[in-house]
mmCIF file of C-alpha atoms in Angstrom:
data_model
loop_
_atom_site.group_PDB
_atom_site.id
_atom_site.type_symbol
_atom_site.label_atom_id
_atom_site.label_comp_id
_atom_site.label_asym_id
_atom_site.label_seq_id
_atom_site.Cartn_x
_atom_site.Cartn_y
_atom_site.Cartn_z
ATOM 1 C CA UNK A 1 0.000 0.000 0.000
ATOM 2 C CA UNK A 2 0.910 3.404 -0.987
ATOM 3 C CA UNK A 3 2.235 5.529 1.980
ATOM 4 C CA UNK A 4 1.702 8.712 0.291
ATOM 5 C CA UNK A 5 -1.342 11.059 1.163
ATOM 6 C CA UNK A 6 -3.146 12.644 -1.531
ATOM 7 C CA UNK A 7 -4.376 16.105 -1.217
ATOM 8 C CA UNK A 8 -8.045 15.662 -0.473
ATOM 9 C CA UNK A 9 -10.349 18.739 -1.763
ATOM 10 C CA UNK A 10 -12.200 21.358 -0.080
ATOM 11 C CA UNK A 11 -15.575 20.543 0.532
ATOM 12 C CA UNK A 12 -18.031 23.595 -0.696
ATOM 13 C CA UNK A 13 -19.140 24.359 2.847
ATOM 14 C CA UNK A 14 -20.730 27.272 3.374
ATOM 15 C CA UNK A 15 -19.861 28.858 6.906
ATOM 16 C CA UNK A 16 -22.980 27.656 8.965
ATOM 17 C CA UNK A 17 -21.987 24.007 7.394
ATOM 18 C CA UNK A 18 -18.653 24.297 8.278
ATOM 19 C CA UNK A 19 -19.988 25.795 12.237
ATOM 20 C CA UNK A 20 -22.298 23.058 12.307
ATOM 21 C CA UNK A 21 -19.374 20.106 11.279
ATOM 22 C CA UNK A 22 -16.866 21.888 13.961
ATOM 23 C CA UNK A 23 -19.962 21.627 16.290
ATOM 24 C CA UNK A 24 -20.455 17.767 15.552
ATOM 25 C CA UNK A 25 -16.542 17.048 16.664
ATOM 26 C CA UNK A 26 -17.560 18.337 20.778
ATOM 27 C CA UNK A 27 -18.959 15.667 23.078
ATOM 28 C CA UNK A 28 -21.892 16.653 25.249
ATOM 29 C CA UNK A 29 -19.923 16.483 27.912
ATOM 30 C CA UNK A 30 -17.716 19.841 26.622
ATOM 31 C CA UNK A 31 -19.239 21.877 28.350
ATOM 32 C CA UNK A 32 -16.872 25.028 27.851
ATOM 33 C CA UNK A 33 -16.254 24.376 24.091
ATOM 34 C CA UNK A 34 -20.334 24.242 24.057
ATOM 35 C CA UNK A 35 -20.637 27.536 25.910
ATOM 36 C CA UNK A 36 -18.557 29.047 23.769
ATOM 37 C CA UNK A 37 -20.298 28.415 20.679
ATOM 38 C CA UNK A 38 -23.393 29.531 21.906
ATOM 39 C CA UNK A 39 -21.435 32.729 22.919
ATOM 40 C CA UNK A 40 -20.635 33.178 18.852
ATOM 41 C CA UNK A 41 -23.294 33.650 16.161
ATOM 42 C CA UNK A 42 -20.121 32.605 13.737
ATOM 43 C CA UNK A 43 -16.800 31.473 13.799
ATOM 44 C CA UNK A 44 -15.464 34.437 11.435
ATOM 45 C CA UNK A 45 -17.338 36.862 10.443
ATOM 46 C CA UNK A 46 -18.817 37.654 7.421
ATOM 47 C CA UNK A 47 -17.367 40.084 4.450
ATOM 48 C CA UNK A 48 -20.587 42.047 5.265
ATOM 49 C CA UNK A 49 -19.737 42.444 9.106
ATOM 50 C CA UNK A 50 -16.133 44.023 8.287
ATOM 51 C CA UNK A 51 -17.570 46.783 5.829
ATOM 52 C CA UNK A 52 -20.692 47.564 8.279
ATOM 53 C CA UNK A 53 -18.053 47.381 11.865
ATOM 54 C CA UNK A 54 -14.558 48.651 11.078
ATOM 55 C CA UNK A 55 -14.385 52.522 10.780
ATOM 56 C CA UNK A 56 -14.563 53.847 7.402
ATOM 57 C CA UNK A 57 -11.035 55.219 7.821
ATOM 58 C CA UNK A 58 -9.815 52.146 7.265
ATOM 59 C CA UNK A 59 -8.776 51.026 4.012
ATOM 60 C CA UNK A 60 -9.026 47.499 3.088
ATOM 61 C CA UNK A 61 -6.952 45.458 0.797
ATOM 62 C CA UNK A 62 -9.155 42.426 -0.064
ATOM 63 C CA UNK A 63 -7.727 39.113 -2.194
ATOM 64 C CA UNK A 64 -10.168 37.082 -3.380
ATOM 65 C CA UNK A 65 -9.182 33.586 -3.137
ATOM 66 C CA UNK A 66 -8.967 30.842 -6.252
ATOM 67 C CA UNK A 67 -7.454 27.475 -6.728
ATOM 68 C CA UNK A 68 -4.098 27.839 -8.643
ATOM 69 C CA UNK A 69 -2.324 24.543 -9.461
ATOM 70 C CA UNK A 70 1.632 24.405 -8.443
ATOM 71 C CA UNK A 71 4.343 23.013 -10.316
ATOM 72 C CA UNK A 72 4.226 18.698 -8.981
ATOM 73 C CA UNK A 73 1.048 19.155 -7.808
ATOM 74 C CA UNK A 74 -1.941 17.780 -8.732
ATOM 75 C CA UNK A 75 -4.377 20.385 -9.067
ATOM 76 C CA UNK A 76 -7.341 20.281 -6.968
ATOM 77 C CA UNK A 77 -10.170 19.043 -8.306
ATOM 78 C CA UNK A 78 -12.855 21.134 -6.853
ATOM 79 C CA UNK A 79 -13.076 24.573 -8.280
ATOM 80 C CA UNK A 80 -16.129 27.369 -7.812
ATOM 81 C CA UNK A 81 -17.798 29.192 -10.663
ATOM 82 C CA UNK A 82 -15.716 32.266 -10.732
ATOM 83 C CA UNK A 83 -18.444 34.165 -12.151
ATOM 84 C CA UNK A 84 -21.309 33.545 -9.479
ATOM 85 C CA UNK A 85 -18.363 33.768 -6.566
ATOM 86 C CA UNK A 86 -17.252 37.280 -7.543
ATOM 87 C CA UNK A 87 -20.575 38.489 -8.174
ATOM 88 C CA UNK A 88 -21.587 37.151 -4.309
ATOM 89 C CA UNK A 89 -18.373 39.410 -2.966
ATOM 90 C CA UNK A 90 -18.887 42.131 -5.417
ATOM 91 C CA UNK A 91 -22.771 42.586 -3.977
ATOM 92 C CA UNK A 92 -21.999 42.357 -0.402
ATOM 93 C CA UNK A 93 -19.376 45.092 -1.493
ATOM 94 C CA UNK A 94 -21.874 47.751 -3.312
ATOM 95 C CA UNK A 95 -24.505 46.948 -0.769
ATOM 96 C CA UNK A 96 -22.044 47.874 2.278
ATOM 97 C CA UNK A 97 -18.483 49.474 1.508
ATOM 98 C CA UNK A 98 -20.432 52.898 1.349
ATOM 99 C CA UNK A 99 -16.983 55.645 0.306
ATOM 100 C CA UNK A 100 -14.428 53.145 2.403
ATOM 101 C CA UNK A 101 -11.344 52.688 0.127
ATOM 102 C CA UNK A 102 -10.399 49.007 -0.766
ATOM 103 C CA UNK A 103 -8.100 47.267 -3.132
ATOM 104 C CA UNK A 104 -8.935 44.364 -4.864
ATOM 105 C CA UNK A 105 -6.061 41.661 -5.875
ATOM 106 C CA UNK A 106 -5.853 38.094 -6.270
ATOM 107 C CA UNK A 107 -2.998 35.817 -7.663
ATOM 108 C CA UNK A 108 -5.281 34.288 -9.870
ATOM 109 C CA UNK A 109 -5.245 36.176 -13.719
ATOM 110 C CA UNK A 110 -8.583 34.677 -14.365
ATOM 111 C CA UNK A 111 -10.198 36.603 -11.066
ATOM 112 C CA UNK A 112 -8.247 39.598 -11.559
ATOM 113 C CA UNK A 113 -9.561 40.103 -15.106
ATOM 114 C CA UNK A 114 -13.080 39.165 -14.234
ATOM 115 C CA UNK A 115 -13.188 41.766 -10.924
ATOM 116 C CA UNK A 116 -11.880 44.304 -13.550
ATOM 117 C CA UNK A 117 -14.526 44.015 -16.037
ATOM 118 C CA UNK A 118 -17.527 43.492 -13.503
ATOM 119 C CA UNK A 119 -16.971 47.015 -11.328
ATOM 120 C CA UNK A 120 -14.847 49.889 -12.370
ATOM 121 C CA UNK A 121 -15.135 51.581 -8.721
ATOM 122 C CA UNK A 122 -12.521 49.711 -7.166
ATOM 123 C CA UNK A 123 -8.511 49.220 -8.097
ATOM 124 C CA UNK A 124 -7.459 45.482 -9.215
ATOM 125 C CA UNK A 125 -3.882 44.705 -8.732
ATOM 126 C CA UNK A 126 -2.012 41.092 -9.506
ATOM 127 C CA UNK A 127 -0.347 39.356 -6.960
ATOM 128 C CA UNK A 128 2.897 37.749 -8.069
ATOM 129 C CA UNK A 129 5.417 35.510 -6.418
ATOM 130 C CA UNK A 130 7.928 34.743 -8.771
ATOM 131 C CA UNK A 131 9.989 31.954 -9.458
ATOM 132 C CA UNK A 132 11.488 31.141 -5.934
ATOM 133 C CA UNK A 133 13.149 29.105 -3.787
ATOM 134 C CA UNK A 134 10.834 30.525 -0.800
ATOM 135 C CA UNK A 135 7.117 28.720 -2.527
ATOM 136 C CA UNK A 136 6.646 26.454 -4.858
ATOM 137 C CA UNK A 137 6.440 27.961 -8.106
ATOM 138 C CA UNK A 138 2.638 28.189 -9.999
ATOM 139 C CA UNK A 139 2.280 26.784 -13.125
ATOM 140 C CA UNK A 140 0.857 29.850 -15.171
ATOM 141 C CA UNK A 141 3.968 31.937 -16.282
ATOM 142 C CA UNK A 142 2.199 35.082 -15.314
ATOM 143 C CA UNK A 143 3.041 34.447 -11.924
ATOM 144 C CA UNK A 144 6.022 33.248 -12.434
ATOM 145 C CA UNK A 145 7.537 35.797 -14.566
ATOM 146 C CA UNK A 146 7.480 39.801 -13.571
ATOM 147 C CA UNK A 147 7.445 41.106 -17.430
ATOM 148 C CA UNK A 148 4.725 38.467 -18.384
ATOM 149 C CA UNK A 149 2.402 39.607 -15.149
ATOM 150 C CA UNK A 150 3.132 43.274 -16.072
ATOM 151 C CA UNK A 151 2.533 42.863 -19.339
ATOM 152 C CA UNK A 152 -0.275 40.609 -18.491
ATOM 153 C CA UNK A 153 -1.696 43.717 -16.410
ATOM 154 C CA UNK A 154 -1.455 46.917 -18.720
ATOM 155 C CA UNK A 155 -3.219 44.330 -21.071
ATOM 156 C CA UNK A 156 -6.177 44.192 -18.728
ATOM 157 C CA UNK A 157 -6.237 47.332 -17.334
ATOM 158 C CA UNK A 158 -4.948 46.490 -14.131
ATOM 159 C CA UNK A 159 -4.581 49.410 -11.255
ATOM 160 C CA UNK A 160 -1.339 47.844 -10.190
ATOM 161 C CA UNK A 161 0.941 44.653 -9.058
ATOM 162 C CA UNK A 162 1.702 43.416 -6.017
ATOM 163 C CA UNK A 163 4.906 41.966 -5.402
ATOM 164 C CA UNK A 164 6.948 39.312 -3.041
ATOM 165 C CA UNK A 165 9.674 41.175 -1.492
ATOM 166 C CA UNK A 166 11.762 38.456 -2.608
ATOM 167 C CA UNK A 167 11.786 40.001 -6.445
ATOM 168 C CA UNK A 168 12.975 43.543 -5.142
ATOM 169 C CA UNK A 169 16.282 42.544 -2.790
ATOM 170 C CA UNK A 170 18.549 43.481 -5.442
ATOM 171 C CA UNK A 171 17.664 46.072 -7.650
ATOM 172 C CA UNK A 172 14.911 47.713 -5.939
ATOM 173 C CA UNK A 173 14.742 51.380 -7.737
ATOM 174 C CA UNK A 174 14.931 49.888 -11.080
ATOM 175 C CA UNK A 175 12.317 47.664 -11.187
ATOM 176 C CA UNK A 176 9.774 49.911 -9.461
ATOM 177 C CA UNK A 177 10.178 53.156 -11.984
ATOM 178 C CA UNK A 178 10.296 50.282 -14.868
ATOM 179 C CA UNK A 179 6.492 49.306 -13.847
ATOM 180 C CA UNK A 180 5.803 52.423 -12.855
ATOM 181 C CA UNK A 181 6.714 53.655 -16.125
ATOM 182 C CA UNK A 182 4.123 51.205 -17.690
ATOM 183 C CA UNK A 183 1.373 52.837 -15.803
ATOM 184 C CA UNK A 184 1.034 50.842 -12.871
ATOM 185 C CA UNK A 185 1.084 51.251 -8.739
ATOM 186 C CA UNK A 186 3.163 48.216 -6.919
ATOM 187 C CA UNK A 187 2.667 47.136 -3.614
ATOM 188 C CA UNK A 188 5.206 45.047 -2.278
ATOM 189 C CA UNK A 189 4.095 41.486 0.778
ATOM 190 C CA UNK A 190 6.166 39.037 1.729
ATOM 191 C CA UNK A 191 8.284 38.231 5.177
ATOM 192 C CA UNK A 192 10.612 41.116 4.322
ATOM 193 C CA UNK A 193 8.533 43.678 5.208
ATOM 194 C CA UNK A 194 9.016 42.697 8.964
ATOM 195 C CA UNK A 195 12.140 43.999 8.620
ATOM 196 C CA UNK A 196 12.944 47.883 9.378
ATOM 197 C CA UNK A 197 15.563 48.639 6.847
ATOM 198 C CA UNK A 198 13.917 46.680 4.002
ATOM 199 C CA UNK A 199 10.846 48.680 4.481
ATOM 200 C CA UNK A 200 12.953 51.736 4.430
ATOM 201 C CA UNK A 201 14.424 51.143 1.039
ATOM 202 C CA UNK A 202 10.945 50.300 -0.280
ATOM 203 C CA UNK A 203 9.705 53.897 1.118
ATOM 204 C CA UNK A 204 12.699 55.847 -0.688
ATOM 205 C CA UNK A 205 12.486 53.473 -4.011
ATOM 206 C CA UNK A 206 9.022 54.721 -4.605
ATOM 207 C CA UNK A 207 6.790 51.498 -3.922
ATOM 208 C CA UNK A 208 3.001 52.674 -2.969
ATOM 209 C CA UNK A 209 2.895 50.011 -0.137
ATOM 210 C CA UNK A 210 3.357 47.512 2.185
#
């Protein structure tokens, strides 16, 4: 027998389902794990909640999830319909974001274009990783490759890129006026922004955040 796992997929769950299975793995007898859940309508809350609750003055930067296969790996089997997914996020978003500024990004090309041409109220911006020894790499070359996702965004319309700090260690400056230079904003993620001096250099090379 085989003593490799396979990756099993997500189960479409929506979150009372998913409450309701986490609820089914507590013995009567759990008293405090029971209390608990009675103490919580949900166990995260909904996209609606965070638009209504959190003060206007806070911007939001909000990626919208997809499957993406990765180079060896199978891809998972169980994908969503794009189309009726975005349009359940982009309702809850006219119905509630009122004049609060959010960004829109997703590493997935097919979502990004898609949340371009459905709204034009909000930015879209790429996320990219690169080819690197940090993640396993994705299998579409627009997230592989920096000129292909740039190019790749100008061709949509994009608002912007955002970036792993990974791509921007070494030449920094350059590659930030070279995108900006093709119209777009760059934000820059990744575990290098913990650090003081990094963020520093991204500051004085121009980036538009972090």
């Amino acid at each position: 027998a085989s003593n490799v796992l396979e990756k099993i997929p997500p189960l479409p769950l929506s979150v009372d389902g998913e409450a309701m299975r986490k609820q089914l793995l507590i013995t009567e007898h759990d008293t405090e794990a029971l209390e608990h859940i009675e103490s919580q309508n949900k166990m995260f809350p909904y996209l609606s909640d965070m638009l209504t609750n959190l003060p206007l003055s806070l911007g939001l930067m909000l990626e919208v999830k997809a499957n993406l296969p990765e180079e060896g790996v199978d891809s998972v089997k169980y994908h969503n319909d794009r189309n009726a997914y975005i349009d359940v996020i982009l309702k809850e978003m006219f119905t509630h974001a009122a004049n609060r500024n959010i960004i829109l990004c997703s590493f997935c090309p097919t979502t990004c274009s898609i949340l371009r041409n459905k709204q034009d109220r909000w930015p879209v911006y790429i996320i990219l990783q690169g080819s690197t020894e940090t993640y396993p790499d994705y299998l579409d070359h627009r997230l592989r490759c920096l000129p292909t996702a740039v190019n790749f965004a100008t061709s949509e319309d994009l608002h912007g890129v955002s970036l792993f700090s990974g791509l921007l260690r070494d030449t920094p400056k350059e590659t930030l006026d070279w995108i900006k230079s093709r119209g777009l904003k760059t934000f820059v993620w990744g575990y290098h922004n913990c650090q003081q001096k990094f963020r520093d250099q991204m500051r004085q090379s121009g980036v538009n955040g972090l």
